[in-house]
Short mmCIF file of C-alpha atoms and ligand atoms in Angstrom, two decimals:
data_model
loop_
_atom_site.label_atom_id
_atom_site.label_comp_id
_atom_site.label_asym_id
_atom_site.label_seq_id
_atom_site.Cartn_x
_atom_site.Cartn_y
_atom_site.Cartn_z
CA MET A 115 0.00 0.00 0.00
CA VAL A 116 1.27 3.46 -0.88
CA ARG A 117 1.66 5.81 2.07
CA ARG A 118 -0.35 8.99 1.65
CA GLU A 119 1.61 11.84 3.21
CA VAL A 120 -0.38 13.47 5.99
CA ASN A 121 -0.50 17.27 6.24
CA PRO A 122 0.09 18.62 9.76
CA PRO A 123 -2.61 21.13 10.87
CA ALA A 124 -2.09 24.59 9.34
CA ASP A 125 -2.55 27.89 11.20
CA GLY A 126 -5.25 30.24 9.95
CA TRP A 127 -8.79 29.87 8.65
CA SER A 128 -10.08 26.34 8.18
CA LEU A 129 -13.24 24.74 6.80
CA THR A 130 -14.45 21.52 8.44
CA LEU A 131 -16.81 19.26 6.50
CA PRO A 132 -18.77 16.36 8.06
CA ALA A 133 -17.84 13.09 6.36
CA GLY A 134 -21.25 12.66 4.69
CA LEU A 135 -21.19 16.17 3.25
CA TRP A 136 -17.68 15.55 1.90
CA ALA A 137 -18.81 12.20 0.40
CA ASP A 138 -21.72 13.90 -1.41
CA LEU A 139 -19.48 16.73 -2.61
CA SER A 140 -16.73 14.33 -3.80
CA ARG A 141 -19.25 12.27 -5.76
CA HIS A 142 -20.50 15.46 -7.42
CA LEU A 143 -17.07 16.96 -8.21
CA PHE A 144 -14.81 14.05 -9.02
CA THR A 145 -16.83 11.41 -10.90
CA ASP A 146 -16.10 12.20 -14.53
CA GLY A 147 -13.09 14.51 -14.80
CA ALA A 148 -15.32 17.44 -15.86
CA GLY A 149 -15.89 20.71 -14.00
CA HIS A 150 -18.74 20.91 -11.46
CA GLY A 151 -19.97 23.46 -8.95
CA ALA A 152 -21.76 23.74 -5.61
CA VAL A 153 -22.26 26.07 -2.66
CA ILE A 154 -21.43 25.28 0.95
CA LEU A 155 -23.06 27.33 3.71
CA ALA A 156 -20.93 27.38 6.82
CA GLU A 157 -21.08 28.49 10.43
CA HIS A 158 -18.24 30.63 11.80
CA VAL A 159 -16.65 29.70 15.17
CA ARG A 160 -13.23 30.06 16.79
CA GLY A 161 -10.71 27.24 17.03
CA PRO A 162 -7.24 26.30 18.28
CA ARG A 163 -5.34 27.61 15.25
CA GLY A 164 -7.64 30.35 14.00
CA PRO A 165 -11.23 30.87 12.89
CA ARG A 166 -13.12 27.77 11.81
CA LEU A 167 -15.88 27.47 9.24
CA LEU A 168 -18.18 24.49 9.83
CA GLY A 169 -19.95 23.14 6.74
CA ARG A 170 -23.68 23.08 7.55
CA ARG A 171 -25.38 22.89 4.15
CA LEU A 172 -24.35 21.61 0.75
CA ILE A 173 -26.22 22.90 -2.29
CA LEU A 174 -25.18 21.05 -5.44
CA ALA A 175 -25.33 23.00 -8.71
CA GLY A 176 -27.00 21.01 -11.50
CA ASP A 177 -24.65 20.55 -14.48
CA GLY A 178 -25.77 22.69 -17.42
CA VAL A 179 -28.60 24.15 -15.31
CA ASP A 180 -27.00 25.91 -12.33
CA TYR A 181 -23.38 25.50 -13.40
CA VAL A 182 -23.11 26.79 -16.93
CA GLU A 183 -20.57 27.88 -19.53
CA GLY A 184 -20.04 31.64 -19.33
CA THR A 185 -19.02 34.16 -21.97
CA THR A 186 -15.30 33.55 -21.36
CA GLY A 187 -15.65 29.81 -22.01
CA HIS A 188 -15.20 29.04 -18.29
CA HIS A 189 -17.98 27.51 -16.22
CA ALA A 190 -19.71 29.57 -13.57
CA LEU A 191 -22.65 29.35 -11.18
CA ARG A 192 -25.79 30.82 -12.74
CA ALA A 193 -26.85 34.19 -11.26
CA GLU A 194 -30.22 32.94 -9.93
CA PHE A 195 -28.55 29.98 -8.22
CA VAL A 196 -26.05 32.33 -6.54
CA ARG A 197 -28.84 34.69 -5.47
CA ASP A 198 -30.96 31.92 -3.89
CA ALA A 199 -27.98 30.49 -2.02
CA ALA A 200 -26.91 33.98 -0.89
CA VAL A 201 -30.39 34.76 0.45
CA LEU A 202 -30.36 31.47 2.37
CA ALA A 203 -26.90 32.36 3.76
CA ARG A 204 -28.18 35.78 4.87
CA ASP A 205 -31.37 34.36 6.43
CA GLU A 206 -29.50 31.64 8.33
CA GLY A 207 -26.50 33.81 9.25
CA LEU A 208 -24.09 31.45 7.50
CA ALA A 209 -20.99 32.07 5.38
CA TYR A 210 -21.45 31.57 1.61
CA LEU A 211 -18.74 29.53 -0.15
CA ALA A 212 -18.89 28.82 -3.88
CA VAL A 213 -17.15 25.56 -4.71
CA HIS A 214 -15.72 24.11 -7.92
CA ASN A 215 -13.07 21.58 -8.90
CA HIS A 216 -9.84 21.72 -10.87
CA TYR A 217 -7.69 19.04 -12.45
CA GLY A 218 -4.72 17.93 -10.40
CA THR A 219 -3.91 15.91 -7.30
CA THR A 220 -2.02 17.35 -4.33
CA THR A 221 -1.74 20.99 -5.49
CA VAL A 222 -4.51 23.43 -6.36
CA GLY A 223 -5.05 27.19 -6.77
CA PHE A 224 -7.46 29.65 -8.36
CA SER A 225 -7.01 30.63 -12.00
CA ILE A 226 -6.76 34.27 -13.13
CA VAL A 227 -10.32 33.91 -14.45
CA ASP A 228 -11.52 32.60 -11.05
CA LEU A 229 -9.91 35.49 -9.17
CA SER A 230 -11.23 38.19 -11.45
CA SER A 231 -14.74 36.77 -11.14
CA HIS A 232 -14.38 36.92 -7.33
CA GLU A 233 -13.29 40.57 -7.60
CA ARG A 234 -16.30 41.38 -9.78
CA GLY A 235 -18.88 39.48 -7.72
CA TYR A 236 -17.95 39.18 -4.06
CA PRO A 237 -18.09 42.81 -2.85
CA ALA A 238 -21.78 42.93 -3.92
CA LEU A 239 -22.51 39.44 -2.58
CA ARG A 240 -20.99 40.40 0.76
CA GLN A 241 -23.34 43.42 0.84
CA ILE A 242 -26.32 41.12 0.29
CA THR A 243 -25.44 38.47 2.87
CA ARG A 244 -23.61 40.67 5.43
CA GLN A 245 -21.71 37.44 6.10
CA LEU A 246 -18.36 36.10 4.99
CA VAL A 247 -18.44 35.13 1.31
CA GLY A 248 -15.81 33.34 -0.71
CA ALA A 249 -14.79 30.43 -2.88
CA VAL A 250 -13.09 27.08 -2.40
CA VAL A 251 -11.46 25.14 -5.24
CA PHE A 252 -10.84 21.41 -4.80
CA THR A 253 -9.02 18.46 -6.20
CA SER A 254 -9.65 15.16 -4.39
CA GLN A 255 -6.48 15.72 -2.32
CA ALA A 256 -6.08 19.52 -2.11
CA ALA A 257 -8.11 22.66 -1.48
CA ALA A 258 -7.57 26.42 -1.60
CA GLY A 259 -9.93 29.21 -0.56
CA ASP A 260 -10.38 32.96 -1.12
CA LEU A 261 -12.39 34.48 1.76
CA TRP A 262 -14.03 37.95 1.79
CA LEU A 263 -14.79 38.97 5.37
CA PRO A 264 -17.70 41.17 6.47
CA ASP A 265 -15.21 43.78 7.80
CA GLY A 266 -14.01 44.41 4.23
CA THR A 267 -10.76 42.41 4.47
CA ARG A 268 -9.80 39.41 2.39
CA THR A 269 -7.85 36.30 3.39
CA THR A 270 -7.03 32.75 2.34
CA LEU A 271 -8.18 29.38 3.66
CA ALA A 272 -5.39 27.37 5.29
CA GLU A 273 -7.08 23.97 5.08
CA VAL A 274 -10.22 21.90 4.68
CA VAL A 275 -10.62 19.24 7.38
CA VAL A 276 -12.75 16.10 7.04
CA PRO A 277 -12.95 14.22 10.37
CA ASP A 278 -13.60 10.58 9.50
CA ASN A 279 -11.82 7.23 9.98
CA ASN A 280 -8.81 9.11 8.58
CA VAL A 281 -8.79 12.85 9.34
CA LEU A 282 -8.15 14.42 5.94
CA ARG A 283 -6.45 17.82 5.81
CA LEU A 284 -6.68 19.26 2.31
CA GLN A 285 -4.29 22.16 1.80
CA PRO A 286 -3.28 24.16 -1.31
CA ARG A 287 -0.04 22.18 -1.62
CA PRO A 288 1.67 19.34 0.31
CA ALA A 289 3.14 20.49 3.64
CA GLU A 290 6.88 21.13 3.88
CA PRO A 291 8.86 18.10 5.06
CA ALA A 292 9.11 18.12 8.87
CA ALA A 293 12.40 17.73 10.75
CA ARG A 294 12.84 14.41 12.57
CA ASP A 295 13.00 14.63 16.35
CA PRO A 296 15.53 11.92 17.31
CA GLU A 297 13.55 11.05 20.44
CA TYR A 298 10.61 9.99 18.28
CA ASP A 299 12.72 8.17 15.69
CA ARG A 300 10.95 4.80 16.13
CA GLN A 301 7.49 6.37 15.95
CA SER A 302 8.35 8.51 12.93
CA ARG A 303 9.23 5.31 11.09
CA LEU A 304 5.53 4.47 11.36
CA PHE A 305 3.85 7.90 11.22
CA GLY A 306 6.34 9.67 8.96
CA ASP A 307 7.93 12.94 10.14
CA ARG A 308 4.81 14.88 9.15
CA GLY A 309 2.67 12.40 11.05
CA GLN A 310 4.78 12.91 14.18
CA GLU A 311 4.59 16.69 13.63
CA THR A 312 0.80 16.35 13.33
CA LEU A 313 0.65 14.71 16.76
CA ARG A 314 2.81 17.53 18.19
CA GLN A 315 0.41 20.17 16.91
CA LEU A 316 -2.86 18.57 17.98
CA HIS A 317 -5.01 19.78 20.88
CA VAL A 318 -6.63 16.78 22.57
CA ALA A 319 -9.04 16.73 25.51
CA VAL A 320 -9.43 13.92 28.02
CA VAL A 321 -12.70 14.13 29.95
CA GLY A 322 -12.41 12.02 33.10
CA LEU A 323 -8.99 11.20 34.54
CA GLY A 324 -9.79 8.04 36.45
CA GLY A 325 -8.99 4.45 35.60
CA VAL A 326 -9.49 4.92 31.85
CA GLY A 327 -8.53 8.60 31.40
CA SER A 328 -5.23 8.36 33.29
CA VAL A 329 -4.12 5.60 30.90
CA VAL A 330 -5.21 7.65 27.87
CA VAL A 331 -3.17 10.64 29.13
CA GLU A 332 -0.10 8.47 29.58
CA LEU A 333 -0.37 7.11 26.02
CA LEU A 334 -1.07 10.52 24.42
CA ALA A 335 1.81 12.21 26.23
CA ARG A 336 4.29 9.45 25.28
CA LEU A 337 3.10 9.64 21.66
CA GLY A 338 4.11 13.31 21.67
CA VAL A 339 0.65 14.92 21.43
CA GLY A 340 1.55 18.58 22.00
CA HIS A 341 -1.48 20.04 23.82
CA LEU A 342 -3.62 18.22 26.36
CA VAL A 343 -6.78 19.56 27.96
CA LEU A 344 -7.39 17.59 31.16
CA ILE A 345 -10.85 17.77 32.71
CA ASP A 346 -11.91 16.19 36.02
CA ALA A 347 -13.39 17.66 39.21
CA ASP A 348 -12.45 14.71 41.47
CA HIS A 349 -9.69 13.96 43.94
CA ALA A 350 -7.89 10.64 44.14
CA ALA A 351 -9.39 8.23 46.68
CA ARG A 352 -7.65 5.21 48.16
CA THR A 353 -9.87 2.87 46.09
CA ASN A 354 -8.64 4.61 42.90
CA LEU A 355 -4.96 3.83 43.48
CA PRO A 356 -4.93 0.37 41.85
CA ARG A 357 -6.14 1.98 38.60
CA LEU A 358 -4.52 5.42 38.40
CA ILE A 359 -1.43 5.23 36.21
CA ALA A 360 1.73 6.35 38.05
CA ALA A 361 -0.19 7.30 41.22
CA ARG A 362 1.66 7.05 44.54
CA HIS A 363 0.16 6.18 47.91
CA ASP A 364 0.66 9.75 49.16
CA ASP A 365 -1.48 11.05 46.25
CA VAL A 366 -4.73 10.26 48.08
CA GLY A 367 -6.71 13.52 48.32
CA ARG A 368 -4.88 15.25 45.42
CA PRO A 369 -6.88 16.43 42.38
CA LYS A 370 -6.85 13.91 39.55
CA THR A 371 -5.96 16.76 37.17
CA SER A 372 -2.68 17.31 39.10
CA LEU A 373 -1.77 13.64 38.98
CA ALA A 374 -2.47 13.41 35.24
CA ALA A 375 -0.51 16.63 34.64
CA ARG A 376 2.51 15.34 36.60
CA ASN A 377 2.44 12.12 34.63
CA ALA A 378 2.07 13.87 31.26
CA ARG A 379 5.03 16.18 32.00
CA GLN A 380 7.15 13.23 33.05
CA ALA A 381 6.40 11.56 29.70
CA ASN A 382 6.94 14.73 27.68
CA PRO A 383 8.44 17.84 29.33
CA ASP A 384 7.38 19.97 26.33
CA VAL A 385 3.67 19.11 26.55
CA MET A 386 1.32 22.10 26.88
CA LEU A 387 -1.38 21.48 29.48
CA THR A 388 -4.73 23.07 30.22
CA LEU A 389 -6.05 21.80 33.55
CA ILE A 390 -9.73 22.15 34.34
CA GLN A 391 -10.60 20.89 37.79
CA GLN A 392 -14.31 21.20 37.14
CA GLU A 393 -17.10 19.07 35.80
CA VAL A 394 -17.45 18.98 32.03
CA GLN A 395 -20.83 20.78 32.10
CA THR A 396 -19.25 24.00 33.46
CA PRO A 397 -18.90 26.80 30.89
CA ARG A 398 -15.09 26.79 31.15
CA ALA A 399 -14.83 23.08 30.39
CA ARG A 400 -17.32 23.29 27.53
CA ASP A 401 -15.43 26.25 26.09
CA ALA A 402 -12.15 24.35 26.28
CA LEU A 403 -13.64 21.39 24.38
CA ALA A 404 -14.48 23.71 21.48
CA TYR A 405 -10.76 24.45 21.06
CA CYS A 406 -9.74 20.82 20.60
CA ASP A 407 -9.05 18.58 17.61
CA TRP A 408 -10.17 15.39 19.35
CA ILE A 409 -11.94 14.50 22.59
CA PHE A 410 -11.58 11.32 24.65
CA LEU A 411 -14.66 10.69 26.77
CA ALA A 412 -13.47 8.61 29.72
CA ALA A 413 -16.12 9.68 32.26
CA ASP A 414 -19.35 7.77 32.59
CA THR A 415 -21.82 10.41 33.80
CA ASP A 416 -24.76 11.30 31.57
CA ALA A 417 -23.68 14.96 31.72
CA ALA A 418 -20.22 14.12 30.38
CA ARG A 419 -21.76 12.06 27.57
CA HIS A 420 -24.22 14.79 26.71
CA TRP A 421 -21.72 17.67 26.61
CA VAL A 422 -19.10 15.75 24.65
CA ASN A 423 -21.84 14.66 22.22
CA GLU A 424 -22.82 18.34 21.89
CA ALA A 425 -19.21 19.39 21.21
CA VAL A 426 -18.97 16.78 18.44
CA HIS A 427 -22.10 17.97 16.66
CA GLN A 428 -21.96 21.67 17.43
CA HIS A 429 -18.26 22.10 16.64
CA LEU A 430 -17.62 19.10 14.36
CA ILE A 431 -14.87 17.74 16.62
CA PRO A 432 -14.40 13.94 16.57
CA ALA A 433 -14.49 12.11 19.91
CA THR A 434 -14.02 8.61 21.26
CA GLN A 435 -16.10 7.20 24.08
CA ILE A 436 -14.30 4.60 26.15
CA GLY A 437 -16.04 2.45 28.70
CA VAL A 438 -15.85 -0.85 30.52
CA LYS A 439 -19.03 -2.50 31.73
CA ILE A 440 -18.87 -5.26 34.34
CA PRO A 441 -22.50 -6.15 35.13
CA VAL A 442 -23.17 -7.78 38.49
CA ASP A 443 -26.72 -8.82 39.46
CA ALA A 444 -28.27 -8.14 42.86
CA ASP A 445 -27.53 -11.79 43.73
CA GLY A 446 -23.88 -11.36 42.74
CA THR A 447 -24.02 -13.11 39.35
CA LEU A 448 -21.37 -11.75 36.98
CA GLY A 449 -22.53 -11.05 33.39
CA GLN A 450 -20.60 -10.52 30.17
CA ILE A 451 -17.79 -7.97 30.50
CA HIS A 452 -17.68 -5.39 27.69
CA ALA A 453 -14.77 -3.07 26.96
CA VAL A 454 -16.05 -0.56 24.40
CA THR A 455 -14.31 1.98 22.19
CA ARG A 456 -16.87 4.04 20.33
CA PRO A 457 -16.01 6.78 17.82
CA ILE A 458 -18.47 9.69 17.96
CA THR A 459 -18.18 11.48 14.64
CA PRO A 460 -20.02 14.59 13.43
CA ASP A 461 -21.82 12.58 10.78
CA GLY A 462 -22.43 9.30 12.62
CA GLY A 463 -25.34 8.40 14.85
CA CYS A 464 -24.89 10.31 18.10
CA LEU A 465 -25.09 9.15 21.71
CA TRP A 466 -28.78 10.14 21.88
CA CYS A 467 -29.56 8.06 18.75
CA ASN A 468 -27.79 5.12 20.37
CA GLU A 469 -29.68 5.46 23.66
CA LEU A 470 -26.47 6.07 25.55
CA ILE A 471 -27.74 9.17 27.36
CA ASP A 472 -30.54 8.84 29.92
CA ALA A 473 -32.57 12.07 30.01
CA THR A 474 -33.55 11.63 33.68
CA GLU A 475 -29.99 10.91 34.79
CA LEU A 476 -28.79 13.88 32.72
CA ALA A 477 -31.29 16.17 34.47
CA ILE A 478 -30.02 14.96 37.85
CA ASP A 479 -26.36 15.39 36.77
CA MET A 480 -27.10 19.00 35.85
CA LEU A 481 -28.49 19.91 39.32
CA PRO A 482 -26.32 21.84 41.79
CA ASP A 483 -24.27 19.50 44.03
CA ALA A 484 -26.51 19.53 47.11
CA GLU A 485 -29.70 18.95 45.15
CA ARG A 486 -28.03 16.20 43.18
CA GLU A 487 -27.22 14.32 46.41
CA ARG A 488 -30.87 14.61 47.48
CA ALA A 489 -32.12 13.39 44.08
CA ARG A 490 -29.88 10.32 44.37
CA TYR A 491 -31.15 9.36 47.82
CA VAL A 492 -30.55 5.66 47.05
CA ALA A 493 -26.81 5.26 47.39
CA GLY A 494 -25.45 3.27 44.45
CA VAL A 495 -23.31 0.18 44.91
CA PRO A 496 -19.87 0.84 43.37
CA ALA A 497 -19.35 -1.10 40.14
CA PRO A 498 -16.29 -3.34 39.75
CA SER A 499 -13.33 -1.68 38.01
CA VAL A 500 -9.96 -3.17 37.05
CA ILE A 501 -6.88 -1.59 35.46
CA ALA A 502 -6.20 -4.28 32.85
CA LEU A 503 -9.76 -4.09 31.46
CA ASN A 504 -9.63 -0.28 31.40
CA THR A 505 -6.30 -0.42 29.60
CA LEU A 506 -7.70 -2.72 26.91
CA ALA A 507 -10.33 -0.12 25.93
CA ALA A 508 -8.02 2.88 26.43
CA ALA A 509 -5.32 1.39 24.19
CA GLU A 510 -7.88 0.54 21.50
CA ALA A 511 -9.12 4.15 21.57
CA VAL A 512 -5.69 5.76 21.38
CA ASN A 513 -4.63 3.40 18.56
CA HIS A 514 -7.72 4.41 16.59
CA PHE A 515 -7.00 8.14 17.15
CA MET A 516 -3.30 7.81 16.29
CA LEU A 517 -3.94 5.96 13.01
CA ALA A 518 -6.78 8.35 12.08
CA VAL A 519 -4.81 11.58 12.52
CA THR A 520 -1.76 10.21 10.68
CA ASN A 521 -3.99 8.82 7.88
CA LEU A 522 -2.83 5.24 8.38
CA HIS A 523 -6.22 3.52 8.47
CA HIS A 524 -6.82 1.40 5.37
CA ASP A 525 -10.23 3.02 4.89
CA ASP A 526 -10.87 6.76 4.96
CA THR A 527 -14.45 6.19 6.12
CA GLY A 528 -16.08 4.14 8.86
CA GLN A 529 -17.44 4.80 12.34
CA ALA A 530 -17.83 1.38 13.90
CA ALA A 531 -17.36 0.86 17.62
CA VAL A 532 -15.11 -1.98 18.84
CA LEU A 533 -16.51 -4.24 21.56
CA HIS A 534 -14.17 -6.57 23.42
CA ARG A 535 -15.70 -9.41 25.44
CA PRO A 536 -12.70 -10.66 27.41
CA ARG A 537 -14.58 -13.52 29.14
CA SER A 538 -15.41 -15.03 25.74
CA ARG A 539 -12.06 -13.93 24.26
CA ASP A 540 -13.79 -12.32 21.28
CA ARG A 541 -14.48 -8.90 19.86
CA ASP A 542 -16.66 -7.43 17.17
CA LEU A 543 -17.57 -4.21 15.43
CA GLN A 544 -20.84 -2.36 15.88
CA ASN A 545 -22.03 0.37 13.54
CA PRO A 546 -23.78 3.31 15.22
CA ARG A 547 -27.55 3.58 14.91
CA ARG A 548 -28.76 6.79 13.38
CA ASN A 549 -32.11 8.45 13.97
CA PRO A 550 -32.76 10.68 10.93
CA LEU A 551 -34.92 13.01 13.03
CA CYS A 552 -32.48 13.38 15.92
CA PRO A 553 -32.23 17.12 16.66
CA THR A 554 -28.62 16.80 17.86
CA CYS A 555 -26.90 15.04 14.98
CA SER A 556 -29.23 15.77 12.02
CA ARG A 557 -27.64 19.29 12.03
CA CYS A 558 -24.55 17.66 10.48
CA ARG A 559 -26.49 16.03 7.67
CA GLN A 560 -28.29 18.94 5.99
CA ARG A 561 -28.50 18.66 2.24
CA THR A 562 -30.42 21.00 0.02
ZN1 ZN B 149 -11.38 27.49 -11.44
ZN1 ZN B 150 -28.42 11.72 17.11
#
């Protein structure tokens, strides 16, 4: 198999497209080698390396109907098609991006004809929409953009990101070769120097720093992930010690964020850390999630599941849920053990669709502390928890992340969860269920 060179994240404006939107657009643009057009309407948010545009609607231009040969012999979007899309952009407060394709593979740029048509059309279009307007030109492996901002300035698009089984980063030209860090020599032989550089530049959140999360932090830090956002409100208890990676017996009573931070710095002194010793539903934690490239969900409260699920669909940030279930009946009978690693992608079925969030439990989680205690007047029996089982799921999750961001998965697409059943010594894959009417994740699947 030929290695496809991965592009490390680029600073500046980016456009993120849900996998399904990208699949529809690719089918439209790249089937027959001819020129095709479309419009993407996008939401504007902030991100770790600059402003982000989030693809919310794809409007395909019909060949010969909406995308027609102009007077100069070049194809262009028909005026009425542009007007309708621009009115929709204005009404919904979304950026308007005209899209077309060029020949080529890993390099792409606008032609003189493209640029002069932008200069003729976009000042007026910007007046109509009062939003950002612009254009993106694609090949199947590259993208370039010309953005006209509402404040009258003009800038370029650094990259188009498609978070799927491989996280594609389409840029105007292949990234410069990265220098090899001798410490990571053995890893770079797998990831490539650009793959290792990608890991260094990523911002990754770990929600929950207990038996699963502490292992995830250890693995991410040793891999050389450059920025970690560590979120947990708890302190280490004596019963946590057998499962907290690198914890010492005098750590009882210390915040789990401090223990994870100490361990991450020991693995990689250069790691940048953001520590949030709060629950994930607090505004500061939710804000921090929006500035990440990937989220590991290693907490099992309904609030944590809900807010990570929200971040995935509101900000188009991929996440992985990791959990170990050891069911014990009231009479002590042990059921099947499951160690689950579940990708949550902007275009896949979400945690609500898969009945993994309980609305009543979520409501209780969201109460202030004192009221929450009262609502849970029946004290729960602690569930079993064991380091080796946690590590099985944590390692599966970090392997999936690492291969996705360095584009080493065989398939670019796919969102299946992996279920290990250690008592039966088997594992299988489970595709997410998808409710087409789900208000949370149907936002990522709008087609017009
Ligand atoms: Zn062109
Ligand atoms: Zn859903």
